[in-house]
Tab-separated table of C-alpha atoms and ligand atoms in Angstrom:
chain	number	residue	atom	x	y	z
O	4	GLU	CA	74.095	87.269	162.457
O	5	LYS	CA	75.355	91.045	163.025
O	6	VAL	CA	78.124	92.158	160.863
O	7	VAL	CA	81.328	92.884	162.590
O	8	VAL	CA	83.912	94.262	161.220
O	9	ALA	CA	86.817	93.378	163.493
O	10	GLY	CA	89.996	94.991	161.588
O	11	ILE	CA	91.934	95.284	158.407
O	12	THR	CA	95.040	93.046	157.327
O	13	CYS	CA	97.408	93.811	155.158
O	14	LYS	CA	100.165	90.802	153.093
O	15	LYS	CA	103.208	92.723	151.373
O	16	ASP	CA	105.487	89.385	150.892
O	17	GLU	CA	103.057	88.124	148.155
O	18	ALA	CA	103.538	87.429	144.569
O	19	LYS	CA	101.038	86.856	142.111
O	20	VAL	CA	100.517	84.788	138.931
O	21	SER	CA	97.308	84.679	136.395
O	22	ILE	CA	97.252	82.136	133.665
O	23	VAL	CA	94.919	83.655	131.193
O	24	GLY	CA	93.282	80.828	128.603
O	25	LEU	CA	93.424	77.689	129.705
O	26	PRO	CA	90.897	74.685	128.722
O	27	ASP	CA	87.607	75.130	130.762
O	28	LYS	CA	87.363	71.009	131.115
O	29	PRO	CA	87.847	68.961	134.357
O	30	GLY	CA	91.848	68.142	135.939
O	31	ILE	CA	93.541	71.448	134.610
O	32	ALA	CA	92.712	73.031	138.281
O	33	ALA	CA	94.184	69.913	139.821
O	34	LEU	CA	96.923	69.466	137.029
O	35	VAL	CA	98.049	73.538	138.182
O	36	PHE	CA	97.880	72.956	141.814
O	37	GLY	CA	99.176	69.677	141.801
O	38	LYS	CA	102.517	71.062	140.332
O	39	MET	CA	102.580	73.733	142.717
O	40	ALA	CA	101.855	71.280	145.500
O	41	GLU	CA	104.907	69.007	144.341
O	42	ALA	CA	107.455	72.116	144.600
O	43	ASN	CA	106.233	73.014	147.749
O	44	ILE	CA	104.967	76.474	147.035
O	45	ASN	CA	102.803	77.814	149.704
O	46	VAL	CA	99.606	79.153	147.715
O	47	ASN	CA	97.405	81.251	149.490
O	48	MET	CA	94.425	83.484	147.538
O	49	ILE	CA	93.232	81.349	144.534
O	50	THR	CA	90.398	83.016	142.274
O	51	GLN	CA	88.474	81.816	139.537
O	52	SER	CA	85.685	83.548	138.052
O	53	SER	CA	83.148	82.117	135.602
O	54	LEU	CA	83.531	82.745	131.996
O	55	SER	CA	80.770	81.566	129.209
O	56	GLN	CA	80.869	77.910	128.170
O	57	LYS	CA	81.209	79.040	124.603
O	58	SER	CA	84.824	80.249	125.285
O	59	GLY	CA	86.001	77.241	126.362
O	60	THR	CA	88.489	78.943	128.320
O	61	ASN	CA	89.235	79.730	131.873
O	62	ASN	CA	91.639	81.943	133.739
O	63	ILE	CA	93.188	81.149	137.040
O	64	SER	CA	94.748	83.627	139.313
O	65	PHE	CA	96.696	82.814	142.540
O	66	THR	CA	99.104	84.486	145.386
O	67	PHE	CA	102.222	82.889	146.701
O	68	PRO	CA	105.093	84.112	148.846
O	69	LEU	CA	107.642	86.177	147.172
O	70	GLY	CA	110.238	84.330	148.583
O	71	ASP	CA	109.021	81.452	145.858
O	72	PHE	CA	109.541	83.761	142.679
O	73	LYS	CA	112.236	82.030	140.931
O	74	LYS	CA	110.831	78.419	141.816
O	75	ALA	CA	107.187	79.302	141.017
O	76	GLN	CA	108.058	80.617	137.629
O	77	SER	CA	109.877	77.522	136.442
O	78	VAL	CA	106.930	75.210	137.721
O	79	ILE	CA	104.695	77.630	135.726
O	80	GLU	CA	106.918	77.419	132.695
O	81	THR	CA	106.463	73.572	132.974
O	82	ILE	CA	102.503	74.043	133.567
O	83	LYS	CA	102.824	76.463	130.221
O	84	LYS	CA	104.237	73.484	128.148
O	85	GLU	CA	101.755	70.823	129.197
O	86	LEU	CA	98.317	73.030	128.922
O	87	SER	CA	99.395	75.896	126.373
O	88	PRO	CA	97.442	78.906	128.219
O	89	GLU	CA	97.225	81.742	125.666
O	90	GLU	CA	99.099	84.077	128.680
O	91	ILE	CA	100.590	84.107	131.718
O	92	VAL	CA	101.222	87.196	133.736
O	93	PHE	CA	103.793	87.191	136.743
O	94	ASP	CA	103.052	90.759	139.217
O	95	ASP	CA	105.784	91.094	142.285
O	96	HIS	CA	104.747	94.201	143.280
O	97	ILE	CA	101.247	93.572	144.723
O	98	ALA	CA	99.597	93.470	148.307
O	99	ILE	CA	96.851	91.437	149.564
O	100	VAL	CA	93.947	93.467	151.695
O	101	SER	CA	91.343	91.998	153.764
O	102	VAL	CA	88.937	92.904	155.785
O	103	VAL	CA	88.211	90.749	158.374
O	104	GLY	CA	85.018	90.119	160.266
O	105	VAL	CA	81.815	87.923	161.058
O	106	GLY	CA	78.869	87.498	159.710
O	107	MET	CA	80.096	88.897	156.319
O	108	LYS	CA	78.451	86.191	154.125
O	109	THR	CA	75.383	88.212	154.972
O	110	ASN	CA	75.887	91.517	153.869
O	111	VAL	CA	76.913	92.866	151.155
O	112	GLY	CA	77.042	96.461	152.421
O	113	VAL	CA	80.783	95.305	154.019
O	114	ALA	CA	82.292	94.580	150.712
O	115	SER	CA	80.295	97.366	148.788
O	116	GLY	CA	81.815	99.444	151.299
O	117	LEU	CA	85.338	98.236	150.718
O	118	PHE	CA	85.141	98.605	146.853
O	119	ALA	CA	83.731	102.118	147.223
O	120	VAL	CA	87.048	103.095	149.527
O	121	LEU	CA	89.488	101.713	147.084
O	122	GLY	CA	87.262	103.126	143.865
O	123	LYS	CA	87.161	106.646	145.399
O	124	ASN	CA	90.736	106.744	145.861
O	125	ALA	CA	91.419	105.931	142.500
O	126	ILE	CA	92.853	102.155	143.447
O	127	ASN	CA	92.453	99.510	141.314
O	128	ILE	CA	91.315	95.876	142.415
O	129	GLN	CA	93.005	93.036	140.768
O	130	MET	CA	91.523	89.686	142.501
O	131	ILE	CA	88.641	89.125	144.513
O	132	GLY	CA	88.112	86.682	146.992
O	133	THR	CA	85.574	86.310	150.011
O	134	SER	CA	84.386	84.148	152.657
O	135	GLU	CA	82.162	84.637	155.838
O	136	ILE	CA	85.104	86.415	157.767
O	137	LYS	CA	87.262	87.921	155.296
O	138	ILE	CA	86.916	90.051	151.916
O	139	SER	CA	90.515	90.225	150.253
O	140	VAL	CA	91.400	91.953	147.273
O	141	VAL	CA	94.989	92.280	145.494
O	142	ILE	CA	96.032	95.709	145.161
O	143	ASP	CA	99.056	97.309	143.661
O	144	LYS	CA	101.887	97.327	146.499
O	145	ASN	CA	102.363	100.878	146.503
O	146	ARG	CA	98.784	101.587	147.836
O	147	ALA	CA	99.082	98.877	150.028
O	148	ASP	CA	99.245	101.613	152.989
O	149	ASP	CA	96.950	104.174	152.026
O	150	SER	CA	94.534	101.626	151.755
O	151	VAL	CA	94.731	100.320	155.357
O	152	ALA	CA	94.661	103.757	156.598
O	153	LEU	CA	91.478	104.871	154.222
O	154	LEU	CA	90.108	101.490	155.404
O	155	HIS	CA	90.369	101.982	159.197
O	156	GLU	CA	88.619	105.265	158.943
O	157	HIS	CA	85.764	104.008	156.974
O	158	PHE	CA	85.208	101.150	158.843
O	159	LYS	CA	85.456	103.414	162.056
O	160	LEU	CA	88.592	101.409	162.905
O	161	ASP	CA	90.570	103.981	164.631
O	162	LYS	CA	91.326	104.420	168.210
O	163	LEU	CA	90.229	108.076	168.026
O	164	SER	CA	87.155	107.733	166.230
O	165	GLN	CA	85.539	105.479	168.952
B	1	GLU	CA	99.960	75.148	162.014
B	2	LYS	CA	98.977	71.583	161.563
B	3	VAL	CA	96.336	71.096	158.863
B	4	VAL	CA	92.904	69.524	159.706
B	5	VAL	CA	89.693	69.215	157.275
B	6	ALA	CA	86.968	69.336	159.524
B	7	GLY	CA	84.261	69.031	156.652
B	8	ILE	CA	82.686	69.624	153.350
B	9	THR	CA	79.590	71.356	152.962
B	10	CYS	CA	77.474	71.900	150.034
B	11	LYS	CA	75.034	74.966	149.148
B	12	LYS	CA	72.505	74.400	146.637
B	13	ASP	CA	70.412	77.538	147.187
B	14	GLU	CA	72.598	79.344	145.249
B	15	ALA	CA	72.458	81.281	141.394
B	16	LYS	CA	75.838	82.180	139.573
B	17	VAL	CA	76.187	85.541	137.410
B	18	SER	CA	79.620	86.187	135.601
B	19	ILE	CA	79.850	89.933	134.282
B	20	VAL	CA	82.397	89.498	131.391
B	21	GLY	CA	84.657	92.137	129.704
B	22	LEU	CA	84.036	94.868	132.583
B	23	PRO	CA	86.311	98.292	132.153
B	24	ASP	CA	89.052	97.433	134.761
B	25	LYS	CA	89.464	100.307	136.340
B	26	PRO	CA	88.624	101.629	139.879
B	27	GLY	CA	84.813	101.826	140.939
B	28	ILE	CA	83.626	99.477	138.631
B	29	ALA	CA	83.627	96.941	141.851
B	30	ALA	CA	82.157	99.592	143.740
B	31	LEU	CA	79.600	100.260	141.502
B	32	VAL	CA	78.500	96.539	140.828
B	33	PHE	CA	78.332	95.634	144.642
B	34	GLY	CA	76.667	98.981	145.427
B	35	LYS	CA	73.753	98.057	143.314
B	36	MET	CA	73.481	94.965	144.311
B	37	ALA	CA	73.576	95.797	148.154
B	38	GLU	CA	71.032	99.141	147.620
B	39	ALA	CA	68.492	95.606	146.658
B	40	ASN	CA	69.433	94.157	149.219
B	41	ILE	CA	70.478	91.218	147.709
B	42	ASN	CA	72.943	88.728	150.030
B	43	VAL	CA	76.064	88.356	147.636
B	44	ASN	CA	77.802	85.200	148.875
B	45	MET	CA	80.516	83.884	147.175
B	46	ILE	CA	82.712	86.750	144.851
B	47	THR	CA	85.644	85.870	142.569
B	48	GLN	CA	87.384	88.307	140.035
B	49	SER	CA	90.748	86.853	138.640
B	50	SER	CA	93.478	88.855	137.167
B	51	LEU	CA	94.044	89.842	133.337
B	52	SER	CA	96.661	91.207	131.768
B	53	GLN	CA	97.000	94.760	131.709
B	54	LYS	CA	96.550	95.036	127.824
B	55	SER	CA	93.245	93.460	127.788
B	56	GLY	CA	91.520	96.880	129.775
B	57	THR	CA	89.122	94.598	131.243
B	58	ASN	CA	88.115	92.242	134.187
B	59	ASN	CA	85.818	89.810	134.468
B	60	ILE	CA	83.667	89.450	138.117
B	61	SER	CA	81.088	86.213	139.411
B	62	PHE	CA	79.417	86.128	142.078
B	63	THR	CA	76.662	83.936	143.371
B	64	PHE	CA	73.688	84.975	145.518
B	65	PRO	CA	70.414	83.318	146.636
B	66	LEU	CA	68.308	81.598	143.946
B	67	GLY	CA	65.133	83.324	145.534
B	68	ASP	CA	66.630	86.647	144.247
B	69	PHE	CA	66.981	85.958	140.937
B	70	LYS	CA	64.619	87.554	139.464
B	71	LYS	CA	65.581	90.509	141.455
B	72	ALA	CA	68.935	90.214	140.601
B	73	GLN	CA	68.734	89.863	136.568
B	74	SER	CA	66.663	93.556	136.975
B	75	VAL	CA	69.898	94.928	139.105
B	76	ILE	CA	72.386	93.445	136.505
B	77	GLU	CA	70.386	94.783	133.379
B	78	THR	CA	70.794	98.239	134.875
B	79	ILE	CA	74.714	97.679	135.355
B	80	LYS	CA	74.556	96.416	131.747
B	81	LYS	CA	72.848	99.782	130.693
B	82	GLU	CA	75.614	101.511	132.885
B	83	LEU	CA	79.125	99.747	132.049
B	84	SER	CA	78.212	97.634	128.739
B	85	PRO	CA	80.449	94.359	129.778
B	86	GLU	CA	80.972	92.076	126.777
B	87	GLU	CA	78.589	89.456	128.308
B	88	ILE	CA	76.400	88.324	131.357
B	89	VAL	CA	75.793	84.566	132.055
B	90	PHE	CA	73.313	83.592	134.549
B	91	ASP	CA	72.837	80.144	135.724
B	92	ASP	CA	70.591	79.249	138.752
B	93	HIS	CA	71.838	75.108	138.161
B	94	ILE	CA	75.087	75.471	140.235
B	95	ALA	CA	76.211	73.934	143.873
B	96	ILE	CA	78.979	75.802	146.071
B	97	VAL	CA	81.036	72.980	147.601
B	98	SER	CA	83.539	73.975	150.019
B	99	VAL	CA	86.558	71.691	151.950
B	100	VAL	CA	86.580	73.593	155.941
B	101	GLY	CA	89.349	73.220	158.137
B	102	VAL	CA	91.787	74.843	159.997
B	103	GLY	CA	95.705	76.147	158.581
B	104	MET	CA	94.520	75.473	154.796
B	105	LYS	CA	96.280	78.754	153.818
B	106	THR	CA	100.019	76.958	154.608
B	107	ASN	CA	99.058	73.685	152.827
B	108	VAL	CA	98.195	73.762	148.959
B	109	GLY	CA	97.820	70.042	149.295
B	110	VAL	CA	94.365	70.725	150.322
B	111	ALA	CA	93.280	72.663	147.366
B	112	SER	CA	95.204	70.080	144.964
B	113	GLY	CA	93.049	67.270	146.717
B	114	LEU	CA	90.254	68.895	146.137
B	115	PHE	CA	90.892	69.576	142.609
B	116	ALA	CA	91.939	66.217	142.007
B	117	VAL	CA	89.335	64.531	143.319
B	118	LEU	CA	86.521	66.649	141.275
B	119	GLY	CA	89.127	66.216	137.928
B	120	LYS	CA	89.230	62.808	138.188
B	121	ASN	CA	85.559	62.037	138.409
B	122	ALA	CA	84.854	64.681	135.019
B	123	ILE	CA	82.966	67.228	137.706
B	124	ASN	CA	84.359	70.913	136.103
B	125	ILE	CA	84.959	73.608	138.433
B	126	GLN	CA	83.108	77.208	137.309
B	127	MET	CA	84.940	79.097	140.439
B	128	ILE	CA	87.275	78.942	142.929
B	129	GLY	CA	87.488	80.791	146.228
B	130	THR	CA	89.580	80.292	149.035
B	131	SER	CA	90.443	81.337	152.392
B	132	GLU	CA	92.312	79.631	155.450
B	133	ILE	CA	89.581	77.952	157.074
B	134	LYS	CA	87.067	76.931	153.522
B	135	ILE	CA	88.015	76.388	150.051
B	136	SER	CA	85.046	76.462	147.877
B	137	VAL	CA	84.018	75.768	144.001
B	138	VAL	CA	81.148	76.321	142.323
B	139	ILE	CA	79.930	73.375	140.117
B	140	ASP	CA	76.893	72.025	138.374
B	141	LYS	CA	74.119	71.316	140.688
B	142	ASN	CA	73.891	67.573	139.269
B	143	ARG	CA	77.126	66.994	140.740
B	144	ALA	CA	76.784	68.115	144.180
B	145	ASP	CA	75.828	64.831	145.965
B	146	ASP	CA	78.346	62.997	143.815
B	147	SER	CA	81.245	65.556	144.957
B	148	VAL	CA	80.533	65.078	148.455
B	149	ALA	CA	80.596	61.800	148.733
B	150	LEU	CA	83.829	61.514	146.995
B	151	LEU	CA	85.550	64.555	149.078
B	152	HIS	CA	84.387	62.375	152.419
B	153	GLU	CA	85.941	59.645	151.016
B	154	HIS	CA	89.154	61.588	149.498
B	155	PHE	CA	89.619	63.299	152.723
B	156	LYS	CA	88.624	60.063	155.184
B	157	LEU	CA	85.798	62.284	156.579
B	158	ASP	CA	83.734	58.985	156.837
B	159	LYS	CA	82.411	57.323	160.052
B	160	LEU	CA	83.687	53.739	158.530
B	161	SER	CA	86.832	54.876	157.661
B	162	GLN	CA	87.859	56.096	161.038
I	212	LIG	C1	89.729	76.189	134.979
I	212	LIG	C2	89.760	74.797	135.492
I	212	LIG	O1	89.175	75.220	137.024
I	212	LIG	C3	88.744	73.664	135.350
I	212	LIG	N1	87.727	74.024	134.755
I	212	LIG	C4	88.671	72.544	136.119
I	212	LIG	O2	87.770	72.265	136.681
I	212	LIG	O3	89.889	72.248	136.229
I	213	LIG	C1	86.928	94.742	137.829
I	213	LIG	C2	86.894	96.108	138.941
I	213	LIG	O1	87.462	95.141	139.882
I	213	LIG	C3	88.110	97.196	138.908
I	213	LIG	N1	89.565	96.566	138.356
I	213	LIG	C4	87.544	97.755	140.120
I	213	LIG	O2	88.733	98.341	140.541
I	213	LIG	O3	86.780	97.974	140.590
């Protein structure tokens, strides 16, 4: 399937939370997101990488609407009491920048292109999530507009360059 | 937008690698996936959560075709020499199980439903990635068929229950 990058999107109305050092055993993700669902907080991007089994712990990050910040803090306080993670980090100054297209599952070139543009411009990547139609990164909100412009240029999405 | 779960997919031809304790600064993801792209290895699911800034490190996991296992090991050996991560963990016994649908961005109920089914059945979730049309988890390959059957039942996708 030919890879086509159709556009760049940028979401600036989300906050991030990372729950670090959760027990890495069945039922933990269910508890975390069960509580978020009960509180009617729309969770957007969820990322969890894999760690080594010997650590026995894992980390989950996710984004949710800035408007739900206080509500999320109190729900996550409940999660903290129940699961005692090592650390909880909130960030209300992020942006989610995504490259949208088709056929991207079969082309690591698009992902590495996105990461290279950000890396060369000293923009730190906080979270990464991928699908066949979208590669999303979380970055600092103050680099959002830069990133979108740089990515339009890199993927030749500008009207002038067509 | 109404949430509709259309189906469950299961991919058993992928391997996983986690690169743990990478420097959390710009350009690192670019280096990792630049090398994978150069080697023509199709990277499928990439996940990176956020850690606390004081750790100064982060972890990236991704999946790639089982058929590229030896090639990936040698590329990642190069990455290891260049970036000296704390740890590299390969796993050639995984499955990627996904809930596919529409409107899922606005419904944490689908994600928590997926996690609850797996959790109740003692199936450990190794990686999580999400988009509006797909929620994917990495689990052990030996629980793949169970998971698909349980999820069909939970989301009422069986022909008999319609
Ligand atoms: C960390 C969390 O994802 C856990 N492994 C679970 O299965 O719920
Ligand atoms: C860890 C890695 O994602 C790093 N933060 C980067 O921006 O490249």
